[in-house]
CSV table of C-alpha atoms in Angstrom, one decimal:
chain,number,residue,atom,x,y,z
A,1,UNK,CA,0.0,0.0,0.0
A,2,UNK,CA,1.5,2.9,-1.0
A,3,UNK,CA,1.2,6.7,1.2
A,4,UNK,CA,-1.3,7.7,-1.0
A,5,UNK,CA,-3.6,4.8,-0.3
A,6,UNK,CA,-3.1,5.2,3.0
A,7,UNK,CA,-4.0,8.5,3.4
A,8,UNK,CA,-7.1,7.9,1.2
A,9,UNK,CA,-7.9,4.9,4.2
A,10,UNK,CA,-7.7,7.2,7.0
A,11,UNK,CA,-9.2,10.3,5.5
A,12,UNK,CA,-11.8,9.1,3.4
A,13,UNK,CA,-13.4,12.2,3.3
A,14,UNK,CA,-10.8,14.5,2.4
A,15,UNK,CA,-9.1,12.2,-0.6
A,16,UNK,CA,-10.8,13.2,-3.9
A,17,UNK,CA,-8.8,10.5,-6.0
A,18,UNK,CA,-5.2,9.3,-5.9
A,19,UNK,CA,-3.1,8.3,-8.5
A,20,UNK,CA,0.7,7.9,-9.9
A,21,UNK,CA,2.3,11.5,-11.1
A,22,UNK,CA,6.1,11.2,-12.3
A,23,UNK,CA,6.4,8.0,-10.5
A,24,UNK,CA,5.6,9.2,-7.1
A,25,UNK,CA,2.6,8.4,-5.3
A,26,UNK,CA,-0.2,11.4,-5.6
A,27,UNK,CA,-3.7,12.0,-3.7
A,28,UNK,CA,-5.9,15.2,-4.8
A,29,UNK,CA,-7.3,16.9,-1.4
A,30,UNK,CA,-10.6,18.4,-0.5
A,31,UNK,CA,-9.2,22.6,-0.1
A,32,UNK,CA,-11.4,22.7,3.0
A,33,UNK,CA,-9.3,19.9,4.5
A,34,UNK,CA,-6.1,20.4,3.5
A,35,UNK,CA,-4.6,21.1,7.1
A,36,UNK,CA,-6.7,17.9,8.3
A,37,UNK,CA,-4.6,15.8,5.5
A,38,UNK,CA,-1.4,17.5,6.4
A,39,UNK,CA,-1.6,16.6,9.9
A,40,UNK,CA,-2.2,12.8,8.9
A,41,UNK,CA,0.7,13.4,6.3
A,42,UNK,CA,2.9,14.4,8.7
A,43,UNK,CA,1.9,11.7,11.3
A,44,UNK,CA,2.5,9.2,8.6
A,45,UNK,CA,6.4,10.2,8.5
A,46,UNK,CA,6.3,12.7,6.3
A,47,UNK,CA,9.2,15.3,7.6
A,48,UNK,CA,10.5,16.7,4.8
A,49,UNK,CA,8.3,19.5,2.6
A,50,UNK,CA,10.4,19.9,-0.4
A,51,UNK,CA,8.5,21.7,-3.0
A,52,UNK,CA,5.4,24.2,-2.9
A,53,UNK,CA,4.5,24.4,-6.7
A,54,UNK,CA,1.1,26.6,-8.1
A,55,UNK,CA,-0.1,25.7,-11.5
A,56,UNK,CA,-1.9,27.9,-13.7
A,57,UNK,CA,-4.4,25.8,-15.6
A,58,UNK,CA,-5.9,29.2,-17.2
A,59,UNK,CA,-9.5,28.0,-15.3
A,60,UNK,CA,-8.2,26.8,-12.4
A,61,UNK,CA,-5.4,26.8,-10.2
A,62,UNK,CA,-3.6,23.9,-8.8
A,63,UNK,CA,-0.8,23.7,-6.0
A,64,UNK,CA,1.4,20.8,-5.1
A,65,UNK,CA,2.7,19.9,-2.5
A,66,UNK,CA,6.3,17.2,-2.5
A,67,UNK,CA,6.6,15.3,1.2
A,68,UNK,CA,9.9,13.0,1.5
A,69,UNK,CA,10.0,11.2,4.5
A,70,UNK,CA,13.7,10.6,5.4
A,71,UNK,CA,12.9,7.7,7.4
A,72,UNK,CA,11.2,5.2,5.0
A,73,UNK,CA,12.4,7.2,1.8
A,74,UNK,CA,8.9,7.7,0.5
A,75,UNK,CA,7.5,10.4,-1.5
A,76,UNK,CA,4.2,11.7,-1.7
A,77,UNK,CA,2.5,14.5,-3.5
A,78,UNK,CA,-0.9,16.4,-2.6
A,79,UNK,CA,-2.8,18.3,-4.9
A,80,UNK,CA,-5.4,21.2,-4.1
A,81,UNK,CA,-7.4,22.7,-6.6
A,82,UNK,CA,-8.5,26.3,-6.2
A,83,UNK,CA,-10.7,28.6,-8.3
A,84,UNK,CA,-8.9,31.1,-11.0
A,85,UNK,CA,-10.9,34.6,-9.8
A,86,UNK,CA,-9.6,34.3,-5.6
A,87,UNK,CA,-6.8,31.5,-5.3
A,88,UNK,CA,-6.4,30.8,-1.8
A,89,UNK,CA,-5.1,27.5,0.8
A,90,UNK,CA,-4.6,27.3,4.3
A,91,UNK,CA,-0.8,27.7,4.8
A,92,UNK,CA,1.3,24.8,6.1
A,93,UNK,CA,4.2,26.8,8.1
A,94,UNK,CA,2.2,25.4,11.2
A,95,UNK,CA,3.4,22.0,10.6
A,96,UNK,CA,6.2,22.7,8.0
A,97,UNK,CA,8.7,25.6,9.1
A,98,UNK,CA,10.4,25.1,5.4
A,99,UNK,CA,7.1,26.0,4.2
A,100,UNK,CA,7.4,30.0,4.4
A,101,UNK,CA,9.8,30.4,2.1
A,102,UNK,CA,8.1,27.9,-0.5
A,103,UNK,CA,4.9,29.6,0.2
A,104,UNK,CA,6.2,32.8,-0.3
A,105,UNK,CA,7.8,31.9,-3.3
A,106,UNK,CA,4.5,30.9,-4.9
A,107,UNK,CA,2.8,33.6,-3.6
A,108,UNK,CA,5.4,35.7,-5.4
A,109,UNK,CA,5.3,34.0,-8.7
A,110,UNK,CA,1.4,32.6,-9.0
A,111,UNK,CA,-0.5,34.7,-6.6
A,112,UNK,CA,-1.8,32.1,-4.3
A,113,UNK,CA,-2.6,33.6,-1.6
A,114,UNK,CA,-1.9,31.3,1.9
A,115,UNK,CA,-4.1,31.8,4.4
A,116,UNK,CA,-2.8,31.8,8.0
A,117,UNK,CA,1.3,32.7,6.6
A,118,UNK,CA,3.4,34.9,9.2
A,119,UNK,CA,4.9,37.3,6.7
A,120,UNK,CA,2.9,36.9,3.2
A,121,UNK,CA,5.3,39.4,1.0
A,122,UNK,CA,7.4,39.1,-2.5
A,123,UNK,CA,10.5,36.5,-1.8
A,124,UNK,CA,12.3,37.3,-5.5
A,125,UNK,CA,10.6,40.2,-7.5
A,126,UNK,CA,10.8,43.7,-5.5
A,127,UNK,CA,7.4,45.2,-3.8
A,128,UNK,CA,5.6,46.7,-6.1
A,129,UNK,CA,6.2,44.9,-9.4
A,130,UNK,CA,3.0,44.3,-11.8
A,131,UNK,CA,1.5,40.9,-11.5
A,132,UNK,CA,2.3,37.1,-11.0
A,133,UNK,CA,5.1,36.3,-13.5
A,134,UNK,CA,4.2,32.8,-14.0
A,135,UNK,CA,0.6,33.2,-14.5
A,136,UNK,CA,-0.8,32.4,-18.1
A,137,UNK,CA,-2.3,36.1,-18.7
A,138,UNK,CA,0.7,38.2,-17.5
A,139,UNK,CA,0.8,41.0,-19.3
A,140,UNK,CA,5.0,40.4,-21.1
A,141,UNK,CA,4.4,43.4,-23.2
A,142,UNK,CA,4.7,46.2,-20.9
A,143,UNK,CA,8.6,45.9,-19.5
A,144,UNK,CA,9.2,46.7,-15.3
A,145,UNK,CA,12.3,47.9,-14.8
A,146,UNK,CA,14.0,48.0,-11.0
A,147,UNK,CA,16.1,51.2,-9.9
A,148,UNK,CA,17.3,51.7,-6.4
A,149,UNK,CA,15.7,54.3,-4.1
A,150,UNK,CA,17.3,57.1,-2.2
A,151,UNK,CA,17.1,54.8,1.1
A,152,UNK,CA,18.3,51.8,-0.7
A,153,UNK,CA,15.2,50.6,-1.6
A,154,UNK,CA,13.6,48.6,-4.8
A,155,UNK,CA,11.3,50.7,-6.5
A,156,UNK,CA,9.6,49.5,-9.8
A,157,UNK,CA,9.0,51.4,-12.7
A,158,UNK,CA,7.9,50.5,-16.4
A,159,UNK,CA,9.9,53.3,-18.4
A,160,UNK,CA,13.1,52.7,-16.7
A,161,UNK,CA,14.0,56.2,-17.2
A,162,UNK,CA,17.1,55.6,-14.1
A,163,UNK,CA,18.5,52.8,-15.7
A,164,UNK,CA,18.5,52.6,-19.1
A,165,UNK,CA,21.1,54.7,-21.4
A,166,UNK,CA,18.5,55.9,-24.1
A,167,UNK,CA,14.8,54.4,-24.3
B,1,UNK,CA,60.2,52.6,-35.1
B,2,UNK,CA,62.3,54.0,-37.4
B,3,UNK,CA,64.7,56.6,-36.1
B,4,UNK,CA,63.8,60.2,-37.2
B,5,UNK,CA,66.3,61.9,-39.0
B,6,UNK,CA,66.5,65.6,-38.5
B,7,UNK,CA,67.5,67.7,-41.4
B,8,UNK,CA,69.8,69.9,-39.9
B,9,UNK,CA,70.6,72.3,-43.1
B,10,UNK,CA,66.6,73.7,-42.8
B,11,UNK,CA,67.1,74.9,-39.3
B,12,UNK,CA,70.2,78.1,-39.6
B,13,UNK,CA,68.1,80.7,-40.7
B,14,UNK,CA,67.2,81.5,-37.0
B,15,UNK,CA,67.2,85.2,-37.3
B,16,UNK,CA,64.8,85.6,-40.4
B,17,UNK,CA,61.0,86.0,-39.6
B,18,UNK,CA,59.4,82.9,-39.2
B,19,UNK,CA,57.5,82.1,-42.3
B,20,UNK,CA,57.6,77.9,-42.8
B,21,UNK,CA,55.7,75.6,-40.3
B,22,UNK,CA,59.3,74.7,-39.5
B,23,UNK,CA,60.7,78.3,-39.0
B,24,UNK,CA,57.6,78.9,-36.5
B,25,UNK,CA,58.6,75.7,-34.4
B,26,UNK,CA,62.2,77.3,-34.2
B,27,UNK,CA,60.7,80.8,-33.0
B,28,UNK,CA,58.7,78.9,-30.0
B,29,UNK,CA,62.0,77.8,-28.7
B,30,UNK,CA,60.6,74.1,-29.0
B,31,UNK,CA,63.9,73.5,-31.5
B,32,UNK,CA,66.5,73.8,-29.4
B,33,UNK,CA,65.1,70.7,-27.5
B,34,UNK,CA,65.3,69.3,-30.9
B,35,UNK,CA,69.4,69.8,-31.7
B,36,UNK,CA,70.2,69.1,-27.9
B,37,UNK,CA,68.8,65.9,-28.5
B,38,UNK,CA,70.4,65.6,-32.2
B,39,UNK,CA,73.8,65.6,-30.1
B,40,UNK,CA,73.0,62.9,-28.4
B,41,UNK,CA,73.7,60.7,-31.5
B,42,UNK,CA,71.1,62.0,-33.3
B,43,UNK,CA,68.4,59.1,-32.6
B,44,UNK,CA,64.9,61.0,-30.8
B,45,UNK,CA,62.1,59.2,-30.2
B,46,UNK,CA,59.0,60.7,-30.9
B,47,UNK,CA,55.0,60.1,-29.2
B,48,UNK,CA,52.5,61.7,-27.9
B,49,UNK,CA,51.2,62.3,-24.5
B,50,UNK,CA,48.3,60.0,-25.3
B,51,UNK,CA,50.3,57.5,-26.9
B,52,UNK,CA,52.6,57.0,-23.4
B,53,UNK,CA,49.0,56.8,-21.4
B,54,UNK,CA,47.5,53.9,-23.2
B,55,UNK,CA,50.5,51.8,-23.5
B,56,UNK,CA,50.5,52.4,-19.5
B,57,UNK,CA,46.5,51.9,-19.2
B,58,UNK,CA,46.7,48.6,-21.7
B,59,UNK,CA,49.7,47.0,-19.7
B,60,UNK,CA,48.0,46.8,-16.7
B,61,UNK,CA,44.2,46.4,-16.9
B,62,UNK,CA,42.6,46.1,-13.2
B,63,UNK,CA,39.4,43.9,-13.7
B,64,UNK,CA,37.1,44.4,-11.0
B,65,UNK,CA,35.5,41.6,-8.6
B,66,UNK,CA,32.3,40.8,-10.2
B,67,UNK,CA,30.4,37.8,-11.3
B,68,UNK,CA,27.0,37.5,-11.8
B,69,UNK,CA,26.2,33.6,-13.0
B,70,UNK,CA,27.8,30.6,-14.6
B,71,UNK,CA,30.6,33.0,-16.6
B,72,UNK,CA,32.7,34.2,-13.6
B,73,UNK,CA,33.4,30.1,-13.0
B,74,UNK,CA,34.9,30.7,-17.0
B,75,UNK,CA,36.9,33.8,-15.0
B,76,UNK,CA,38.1,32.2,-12.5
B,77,UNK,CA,39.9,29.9,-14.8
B,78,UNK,CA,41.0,33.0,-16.8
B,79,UNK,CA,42.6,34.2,-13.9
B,80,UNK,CA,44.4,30.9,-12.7
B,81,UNK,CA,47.5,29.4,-14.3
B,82,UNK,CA,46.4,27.6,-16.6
B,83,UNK,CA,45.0,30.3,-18.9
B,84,UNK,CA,47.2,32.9,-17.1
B,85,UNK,CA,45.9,36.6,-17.3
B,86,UNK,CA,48.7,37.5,-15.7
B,87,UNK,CA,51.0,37.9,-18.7
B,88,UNK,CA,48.9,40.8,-19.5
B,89,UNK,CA,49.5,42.6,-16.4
B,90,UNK,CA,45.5,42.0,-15.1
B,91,UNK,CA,46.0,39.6,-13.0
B,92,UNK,CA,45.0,41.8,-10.0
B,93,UNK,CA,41.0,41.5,-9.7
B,94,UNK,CA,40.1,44.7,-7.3
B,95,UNK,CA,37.5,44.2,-4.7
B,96,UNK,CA,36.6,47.8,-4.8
B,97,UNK,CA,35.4,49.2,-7.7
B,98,UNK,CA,37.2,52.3,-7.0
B,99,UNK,CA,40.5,51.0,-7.6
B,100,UNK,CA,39.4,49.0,-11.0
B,101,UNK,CA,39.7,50.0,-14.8
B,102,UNK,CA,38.2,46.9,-16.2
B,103,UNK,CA,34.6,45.3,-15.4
B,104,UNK,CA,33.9,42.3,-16.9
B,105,UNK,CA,30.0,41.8,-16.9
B,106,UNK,CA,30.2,37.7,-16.4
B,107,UNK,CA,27.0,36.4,-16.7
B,108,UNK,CA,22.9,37.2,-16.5
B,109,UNK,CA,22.1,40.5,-15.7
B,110,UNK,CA,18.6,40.3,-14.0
B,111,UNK,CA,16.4,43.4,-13.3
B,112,UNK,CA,16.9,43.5,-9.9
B,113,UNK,CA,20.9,43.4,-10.5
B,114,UNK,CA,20.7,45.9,-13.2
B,115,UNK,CA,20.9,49.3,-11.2
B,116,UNK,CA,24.1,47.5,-8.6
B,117,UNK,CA,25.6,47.0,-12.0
B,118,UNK,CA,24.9,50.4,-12.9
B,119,UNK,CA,26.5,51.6,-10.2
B,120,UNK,CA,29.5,50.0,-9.7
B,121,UNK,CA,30.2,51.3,-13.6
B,122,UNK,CA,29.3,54.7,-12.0
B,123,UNK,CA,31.7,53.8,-9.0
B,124,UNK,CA,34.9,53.5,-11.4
B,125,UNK,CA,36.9,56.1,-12.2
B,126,UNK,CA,37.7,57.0,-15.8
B,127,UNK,CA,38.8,55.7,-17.7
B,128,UNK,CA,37.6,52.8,-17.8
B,129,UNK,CA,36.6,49.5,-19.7
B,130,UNK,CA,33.3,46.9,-20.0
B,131,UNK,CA,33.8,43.3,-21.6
B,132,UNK,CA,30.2,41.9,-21.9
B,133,UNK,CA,31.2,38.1,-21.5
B,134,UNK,CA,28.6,35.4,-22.6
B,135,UNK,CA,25.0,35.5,-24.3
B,136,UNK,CA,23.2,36.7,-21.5
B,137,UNK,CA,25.6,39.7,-20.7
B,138,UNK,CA,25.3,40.9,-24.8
B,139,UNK,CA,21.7,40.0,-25.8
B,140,UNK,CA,19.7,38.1,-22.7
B,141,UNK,CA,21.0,35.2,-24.5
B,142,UNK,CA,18.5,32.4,-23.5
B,143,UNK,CA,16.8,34.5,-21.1
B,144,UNK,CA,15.7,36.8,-24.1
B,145,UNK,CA,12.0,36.4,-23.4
B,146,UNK,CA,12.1,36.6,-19.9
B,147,UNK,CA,10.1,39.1,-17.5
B,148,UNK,CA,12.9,39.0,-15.4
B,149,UNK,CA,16.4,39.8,-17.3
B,150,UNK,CA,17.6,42.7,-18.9
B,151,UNK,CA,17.6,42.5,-22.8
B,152,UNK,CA,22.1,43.3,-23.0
B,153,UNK,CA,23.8,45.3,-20.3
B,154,UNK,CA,24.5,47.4,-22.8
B,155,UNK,CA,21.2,49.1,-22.3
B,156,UNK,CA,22.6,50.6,-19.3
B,157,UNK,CA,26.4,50.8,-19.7
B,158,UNK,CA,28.3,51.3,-22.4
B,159,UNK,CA,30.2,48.3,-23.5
B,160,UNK,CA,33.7,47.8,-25.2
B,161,UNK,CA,33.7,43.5,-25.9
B,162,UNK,CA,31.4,41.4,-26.7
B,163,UNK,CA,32.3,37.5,-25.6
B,164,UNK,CA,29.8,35.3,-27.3
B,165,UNK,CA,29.3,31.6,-26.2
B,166,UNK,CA,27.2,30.3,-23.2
B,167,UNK,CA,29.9,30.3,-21.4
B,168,UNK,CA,32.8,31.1,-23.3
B,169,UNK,CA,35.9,29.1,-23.1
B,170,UNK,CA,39.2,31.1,-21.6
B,171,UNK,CA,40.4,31.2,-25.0
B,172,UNK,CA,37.4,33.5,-26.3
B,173,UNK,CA,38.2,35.6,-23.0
B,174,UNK,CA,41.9,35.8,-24.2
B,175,UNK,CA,40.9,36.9,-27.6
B,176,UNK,CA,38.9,39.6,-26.3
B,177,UNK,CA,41.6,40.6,-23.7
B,178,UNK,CA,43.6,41.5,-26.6
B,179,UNK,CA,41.3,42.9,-28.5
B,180,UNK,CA,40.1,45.2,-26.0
B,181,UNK,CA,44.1,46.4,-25.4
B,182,UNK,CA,44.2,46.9,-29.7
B,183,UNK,CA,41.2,49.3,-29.0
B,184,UNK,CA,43.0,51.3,-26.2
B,185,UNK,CA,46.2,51.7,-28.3
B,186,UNK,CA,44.1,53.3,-30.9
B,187,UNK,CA,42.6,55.5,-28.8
B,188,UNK,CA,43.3,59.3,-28.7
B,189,UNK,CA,45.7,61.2,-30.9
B,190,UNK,CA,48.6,59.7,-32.3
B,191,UNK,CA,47.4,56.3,-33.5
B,192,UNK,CA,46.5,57.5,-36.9
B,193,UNK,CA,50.4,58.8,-37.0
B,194,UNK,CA,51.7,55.5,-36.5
B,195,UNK,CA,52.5,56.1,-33.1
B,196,UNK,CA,50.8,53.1,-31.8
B,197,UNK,CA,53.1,50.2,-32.2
């Protein structure tokens, strides 16, 4: 029986299917009860969060989660599917300290928003910059530019009249 | 260079107005350099001002400390024996930017990095040098359609070399070493006189 099956036996209610995804063992979880699941996921041995990935699937959004559990050298991944117009999960840095930075990181590049996080701001891309990157209807057109403030600051512009030699 | 042979029999006629180009270098008093140095065997060796700077600024090209991705690993083993920078008198990378003539731009050039580049260009004193080393440093390279990189950091400093290849090998770095010490021998007067050898 593989994690996946296991967590489908002891939360039958939060397990909407389970599967195989790149040859690790996956279970697609009920948004509502995705701290419920993470609890059992982490009784089950998972220690290690490795990855916090969004997916933009244009009408939905999708975040994965990678577990590794050092002990019986097991992966698992959960799935949670949110809606496109308000994307937002419960955070995990309750039971996963590693999972602020992930969370962050997401937040920067999709737009999740994680309910519950400590300190829910831009990991890579300065305050202030247009949009979630790695969403399918960023706008790539209009170019941000970053120039460095009189306190030492990041501010974001989209002429880059600062920075760049001639425009 | 050839030696330059004065002609002696066009300079007597001291007293008489000036009137040649020749005659008016006498009246300065600038001639008189001229025949002191003919009696020391008669060999003078002519330059310019400019000419004495860049053979100064070329022998001993300061790089500064800077790497931004994959391409400073490629400068490191510029700067180590095998590929040997040294013999061109650069083997001294500067910590401070202050101190450096040289800034080699090794590597992706992200938005966020784009004004800390800017400024340590602006933090150099003149004059001073860019080599754009690698795709990513010249065009974006394979970051080109990125939200995140800057399209060449030539958009906000001027650059002297381009190094293409992703990285390029010490060799290219080499080549452009010396084609970047060809451009400062040609530069201000003197080089079209045939001064620059």
């Amino acid at each position: 029986m593989n994690p996946a099956e296991e967590l489908k036996q002891k939360l039958p209610s939060a397990v909407v299917s389970i599967g195989i995804q790149v040859n690790k063992p996956m279970a697609v979880i009920k948004k509502e009860e995705l701290l419920n699941a993470a609890q059992k996921v982490k009784e089950m041995g998972f220690d290690h969060l490795s990855v916090i990935t969004g997916i933009d699937y244009m009408d939905h959004f999708e975040v994965v989660y990678n577990f590794f559990s050092y002990a019986k050298k097991q992966n698992l991944a959960l799935k949670v599917i949110t809606d496109h117009e308000d994307p937002e999960v419960d955070s995990l840095t309750s039971l996963w300290k590693g999972a602020d930075w992930l969370e962050r990181e997401t937040y920067d590049l999709v737009g999740i928003k994680f309910i519950g996080h400590p300190n829910l701001v831009r990991i890579l891309l300065p305050d202030g910059w247009i949009g979630h990157p790695l969403r399918k209807d960023y706008d790539m057109d209009t170019e941000q530019f970053v120039t460095i403030g009189e306190g030492g600051e990041d501010i974001v512009s989209t002429d880059g009249s600062n920075l760049l030699r001639r425009k | 260079m050839d030696p330059v042979t004065i002609d002696t029999t066009k300079i007597k006629s001291i007293k008489r107005k000036p009137v040649t180009a020749l005659e008016k270098l006498e009246d300065t008093g600038l001639i008189s350099t001229v025949l002191a140095a003919r009696e020391r065997e008669g060999l003078i060796l002519l330059s310019t001002i400019d000419q004495v700077f860049n053979w100064a600024r070329l022998s001993s090209l300061w790089p500064v400390t800077s790497g931004l991705a994959c391409c400073a690993i490629e400068m490191m083993g510029v700067a180590m024996a095998h590929h040997d920078i040294a013999r061109f008198g650069m083997e001294i990378f500067r910590a401070s930017p202050r101190q450096a003539d040289l800034m080699f731009v090794a590597g992706t050039v992200t938005k966020r990095m784009a004004p800390r580049v800017k400024q340590l260009y602006e933090m150099m004193p003149d004059p001073k040098w860019v080599i754009a080393v690698g795709s990513c440093a010249s065009t974006g390279g394979p970051y080109h359609e990125s939200y995140s990189v800057l399209k060449g950091v030539d958009l906000i400093i001027p650059v002297d070399v381009y190094i293409p290849g992703c990285p390029p090998r010490p060799e290219a770095w080499l080549y452009a070493i010396i084609q970047l010490r060809e451009k400062i021998k040609n530069e201000g007067y003197g080089a079209k006189w045939g001064l620059n050898k």
